[in-house]
Tab-separated table of C-alpha atoms in Angstrom:
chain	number	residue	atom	x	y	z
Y	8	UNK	CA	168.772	86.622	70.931
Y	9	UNK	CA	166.129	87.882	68.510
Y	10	UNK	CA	163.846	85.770	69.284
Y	11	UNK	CA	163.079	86.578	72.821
Y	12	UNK	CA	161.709	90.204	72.206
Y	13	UNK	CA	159.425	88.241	69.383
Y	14	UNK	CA	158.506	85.877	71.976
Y	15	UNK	CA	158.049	88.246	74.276
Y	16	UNK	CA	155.833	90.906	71.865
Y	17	UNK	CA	153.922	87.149	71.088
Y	18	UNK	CA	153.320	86.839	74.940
Y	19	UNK	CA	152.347	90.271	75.831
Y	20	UNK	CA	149.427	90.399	72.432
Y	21	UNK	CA	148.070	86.801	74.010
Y	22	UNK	CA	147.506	88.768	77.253
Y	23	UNK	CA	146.087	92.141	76.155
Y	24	UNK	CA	143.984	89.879	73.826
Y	25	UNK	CA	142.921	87.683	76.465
Y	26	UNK	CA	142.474	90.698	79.237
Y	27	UNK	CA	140.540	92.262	76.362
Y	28	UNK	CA	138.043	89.197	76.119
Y	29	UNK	CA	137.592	89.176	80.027
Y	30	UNK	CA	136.553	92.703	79.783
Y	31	UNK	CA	134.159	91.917	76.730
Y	32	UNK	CA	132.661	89.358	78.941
Y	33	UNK	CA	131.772	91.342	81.847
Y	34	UNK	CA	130.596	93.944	80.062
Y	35	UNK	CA	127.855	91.378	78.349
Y	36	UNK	CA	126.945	90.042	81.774
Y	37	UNK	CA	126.172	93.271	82.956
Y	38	UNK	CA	124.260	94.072	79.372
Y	39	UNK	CA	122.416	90.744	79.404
Y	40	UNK	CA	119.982	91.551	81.512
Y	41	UNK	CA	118.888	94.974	80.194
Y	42	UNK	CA	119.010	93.488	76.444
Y	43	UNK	CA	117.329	90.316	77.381
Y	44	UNK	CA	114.413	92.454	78.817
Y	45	UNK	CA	114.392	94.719	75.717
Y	46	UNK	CA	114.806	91.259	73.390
Y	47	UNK	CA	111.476	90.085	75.442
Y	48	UNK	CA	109.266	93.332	75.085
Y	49	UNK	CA	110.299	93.729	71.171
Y	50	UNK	CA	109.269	90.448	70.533
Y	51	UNK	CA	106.518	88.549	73.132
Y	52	UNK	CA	109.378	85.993	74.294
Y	53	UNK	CA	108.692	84.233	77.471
Y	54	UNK	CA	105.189	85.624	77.892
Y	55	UNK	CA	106.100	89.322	78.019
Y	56	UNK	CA	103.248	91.315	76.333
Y	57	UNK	CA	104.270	93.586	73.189
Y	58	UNK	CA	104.138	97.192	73.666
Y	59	UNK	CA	102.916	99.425	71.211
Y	60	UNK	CA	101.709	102.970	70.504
Y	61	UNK	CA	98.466	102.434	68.681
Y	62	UNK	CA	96.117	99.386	66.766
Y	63	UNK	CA	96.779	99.095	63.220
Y	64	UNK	CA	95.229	95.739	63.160
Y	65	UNK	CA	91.665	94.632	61.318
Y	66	UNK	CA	88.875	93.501	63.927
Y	67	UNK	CA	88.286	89.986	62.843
Y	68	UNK	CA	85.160	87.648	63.745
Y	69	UNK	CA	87.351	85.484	65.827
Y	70	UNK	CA	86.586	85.687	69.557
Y	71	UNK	CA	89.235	84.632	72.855
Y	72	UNK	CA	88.769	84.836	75.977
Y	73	UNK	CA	90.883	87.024	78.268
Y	74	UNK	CA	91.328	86.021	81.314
Y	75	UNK	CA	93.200	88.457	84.160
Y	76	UNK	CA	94.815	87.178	86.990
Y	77	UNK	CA	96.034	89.541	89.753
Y	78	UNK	CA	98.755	88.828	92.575
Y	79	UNK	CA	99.838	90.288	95.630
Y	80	UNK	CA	102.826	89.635	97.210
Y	81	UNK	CA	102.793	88.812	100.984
Y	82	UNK	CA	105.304	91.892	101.504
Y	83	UNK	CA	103.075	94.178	100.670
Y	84	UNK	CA	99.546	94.720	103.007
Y	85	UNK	CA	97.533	95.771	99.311
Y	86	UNK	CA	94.138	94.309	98.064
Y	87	UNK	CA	94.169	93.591	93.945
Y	88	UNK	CA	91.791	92.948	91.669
Y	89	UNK	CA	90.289	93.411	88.219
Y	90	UNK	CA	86.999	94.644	87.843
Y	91	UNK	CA	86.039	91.536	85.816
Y	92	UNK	CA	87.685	87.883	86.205
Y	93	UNK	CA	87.692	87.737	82.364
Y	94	UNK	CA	86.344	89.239	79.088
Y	95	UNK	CA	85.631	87.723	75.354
Y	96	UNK	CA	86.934	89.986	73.008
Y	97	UNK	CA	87.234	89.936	69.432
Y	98	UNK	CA	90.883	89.553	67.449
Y	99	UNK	CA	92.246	92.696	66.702
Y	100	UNK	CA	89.175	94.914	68.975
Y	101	UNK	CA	90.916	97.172	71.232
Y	102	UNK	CA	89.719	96.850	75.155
Y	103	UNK	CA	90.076	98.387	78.271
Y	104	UNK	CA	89.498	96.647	81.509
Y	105	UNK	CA	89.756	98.277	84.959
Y	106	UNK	CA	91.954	97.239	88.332
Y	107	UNK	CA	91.638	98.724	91.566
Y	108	UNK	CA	94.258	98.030	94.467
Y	109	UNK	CA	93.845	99.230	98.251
Y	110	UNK	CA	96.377	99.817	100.438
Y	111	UNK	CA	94.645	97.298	103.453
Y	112	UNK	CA	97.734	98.294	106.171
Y	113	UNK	CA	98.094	101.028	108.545
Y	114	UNK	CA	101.164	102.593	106.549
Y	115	UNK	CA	101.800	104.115	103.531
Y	116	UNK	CA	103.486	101.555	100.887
Y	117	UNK	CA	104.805	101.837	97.807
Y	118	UNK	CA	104.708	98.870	95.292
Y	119	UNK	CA	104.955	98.156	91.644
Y	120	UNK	CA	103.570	95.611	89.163
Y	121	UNK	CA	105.115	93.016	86.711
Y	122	UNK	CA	102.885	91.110	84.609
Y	123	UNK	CA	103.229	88.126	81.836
Y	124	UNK	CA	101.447	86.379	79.848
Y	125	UNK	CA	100.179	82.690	79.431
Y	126	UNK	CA	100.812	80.706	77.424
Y	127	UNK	CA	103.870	81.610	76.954
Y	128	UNK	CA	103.934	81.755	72.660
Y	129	UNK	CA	100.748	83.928	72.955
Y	130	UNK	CA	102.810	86.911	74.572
Y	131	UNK	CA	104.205	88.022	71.147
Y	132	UNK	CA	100.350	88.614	69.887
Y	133	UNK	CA	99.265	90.397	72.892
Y	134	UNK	CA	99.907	93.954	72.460
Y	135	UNK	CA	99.304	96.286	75.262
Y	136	UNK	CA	98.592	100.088	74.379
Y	137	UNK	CA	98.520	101.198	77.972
Y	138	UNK	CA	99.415	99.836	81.160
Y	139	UNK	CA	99.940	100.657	84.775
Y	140	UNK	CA	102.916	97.999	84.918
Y	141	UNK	CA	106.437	99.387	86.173
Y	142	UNK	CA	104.723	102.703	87.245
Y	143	UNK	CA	106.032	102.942	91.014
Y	144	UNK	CA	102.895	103.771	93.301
Y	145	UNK	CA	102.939	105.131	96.773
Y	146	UNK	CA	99.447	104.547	98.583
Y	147	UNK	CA	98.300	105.779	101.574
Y	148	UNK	CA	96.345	103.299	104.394
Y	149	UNK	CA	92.806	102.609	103.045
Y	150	UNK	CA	94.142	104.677	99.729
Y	151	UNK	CA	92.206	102.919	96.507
Y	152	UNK	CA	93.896	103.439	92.988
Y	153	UNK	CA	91.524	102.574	89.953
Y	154	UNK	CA	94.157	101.953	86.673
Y	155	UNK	CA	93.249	100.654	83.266
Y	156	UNK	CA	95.232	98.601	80.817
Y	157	UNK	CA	94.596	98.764	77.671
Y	158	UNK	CA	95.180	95.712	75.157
Y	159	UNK	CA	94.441	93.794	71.726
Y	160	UNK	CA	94.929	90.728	70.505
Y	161	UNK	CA	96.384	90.348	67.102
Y	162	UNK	CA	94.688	88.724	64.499
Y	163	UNK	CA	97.932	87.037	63.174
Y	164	UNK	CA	97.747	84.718	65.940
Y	165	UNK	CA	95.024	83.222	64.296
Y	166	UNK	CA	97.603	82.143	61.476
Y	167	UNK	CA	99.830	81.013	63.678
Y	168	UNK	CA	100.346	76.975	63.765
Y	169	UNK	CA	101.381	76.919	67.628
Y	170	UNK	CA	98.848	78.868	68.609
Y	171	UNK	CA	95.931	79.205	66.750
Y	172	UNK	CA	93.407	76.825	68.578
Y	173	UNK	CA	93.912	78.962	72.023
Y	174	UNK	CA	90.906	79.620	73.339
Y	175	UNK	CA	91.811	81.555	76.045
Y	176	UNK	CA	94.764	83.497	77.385
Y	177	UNK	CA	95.559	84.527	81.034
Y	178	UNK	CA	97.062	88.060	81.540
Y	179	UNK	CA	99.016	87.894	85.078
Y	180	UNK	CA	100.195	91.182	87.307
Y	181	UNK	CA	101.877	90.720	90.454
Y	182	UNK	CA	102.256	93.499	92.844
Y	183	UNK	CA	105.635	93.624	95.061
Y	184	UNK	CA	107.182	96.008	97.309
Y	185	UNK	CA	109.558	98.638	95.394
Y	186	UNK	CA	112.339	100.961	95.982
Y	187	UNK	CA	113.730	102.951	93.345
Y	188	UNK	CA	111.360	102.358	90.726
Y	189	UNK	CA	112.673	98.441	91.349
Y	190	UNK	CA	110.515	95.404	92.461
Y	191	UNK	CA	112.251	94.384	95.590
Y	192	UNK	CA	112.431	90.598	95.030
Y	193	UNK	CA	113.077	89.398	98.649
Y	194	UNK	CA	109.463	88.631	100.644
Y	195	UNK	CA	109.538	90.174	104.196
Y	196	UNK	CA	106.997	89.643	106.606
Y	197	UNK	CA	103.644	91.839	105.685
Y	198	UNK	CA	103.946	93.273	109.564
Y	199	UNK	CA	107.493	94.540	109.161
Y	200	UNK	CA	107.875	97.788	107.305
Y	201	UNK	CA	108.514	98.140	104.267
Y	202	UNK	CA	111.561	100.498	102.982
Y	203	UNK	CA	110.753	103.184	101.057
């Protein structure tokens, strides 16, 4: 008779333990995302530019080329561009180069741009100082927006085994619809409206 309430205690600890590992599981699905984004950003993974406040780096005599690719997606009725296809800059030199996007429909839309970088190891030595990415705009028909980003390359890549023969490296921004301050993933015809 004694040992039933010890199997029993035994039985009920295997199921809080196991409800309490279900609940630790969820919890990291729902975290993934946010923390894999934050993982990416901290570190260059996958292509994702680093962010950072300021250039503490030495200008080297090492020259890349920059090249800047800009996307549209067919949801949203927007012209995008940079105002040049591509730039040589120096390792470590600080530059600024300009976009401008036009609002080509007969509505006001609001979109918002993602970007990465390629190849995909060269993200963690691209360092962006300023950036119009994940800034929600709203633009009005025939509305033009002139925004800067503002980058350098480090000079470590340079010691870098993987990477330092690149002689070029293609910065990519895709504009899509958004709501919230989200990009809305799904395409939608560009002559339906979009939801604000």
């Amino acid at each position: 008779m004694a040992e039933a309430p010890n199997t029993q205690r035994k039985m009920h600890r295997t199921a809080f333990a196991c409800f309490g590992v279900a609940v630790g599981m969820v919890g990291l699905a729902y975290a993934s995302v946010p923390l894999y984004d934050l993982f990416c950003k901290v570190t260059g993974f996958d292509g994702t530019p680093v962010v950072r406040t300021n250039n503490a780096s030495q200008v080297v005599d090492r020259t890349i080329s920059v090249r800047f690719d800009s996307n549209v997606s067919p949801a949203l009725s927007w012209s995008f561009a940079p105002e040049k296809p591509e730039v040589q800059v120096k390792l470590g030199e600080t530059t600024t180069v300009y976009y401008k996007v036009t609002n080509t429909g007969n509505k006001p839309a609001t979109g918002i741009a993602t970007y990465n970088v390629q190849p995909d190891l060269a993200g963690s030595y691209f360092s962006k100082l300023e950036c119009f990415c994940f800034t929600e705009q709203t633009l009005q028909p025939g509305e033009t927006l002139e925004s800067a980003v503002v980058f350098y390359v480090d000079p470590r890549l340079a010691q870098d085994t993987d990477v330092k023969d690149l002689t070029s490296i293609t910065l990519s921004y895709t504009y899509f619809p958004s709501k919230a301050g989200k990009p809305v993933a799904e395409a939608t015809s560009s002559t339906k409206p979009i939801a604000q």
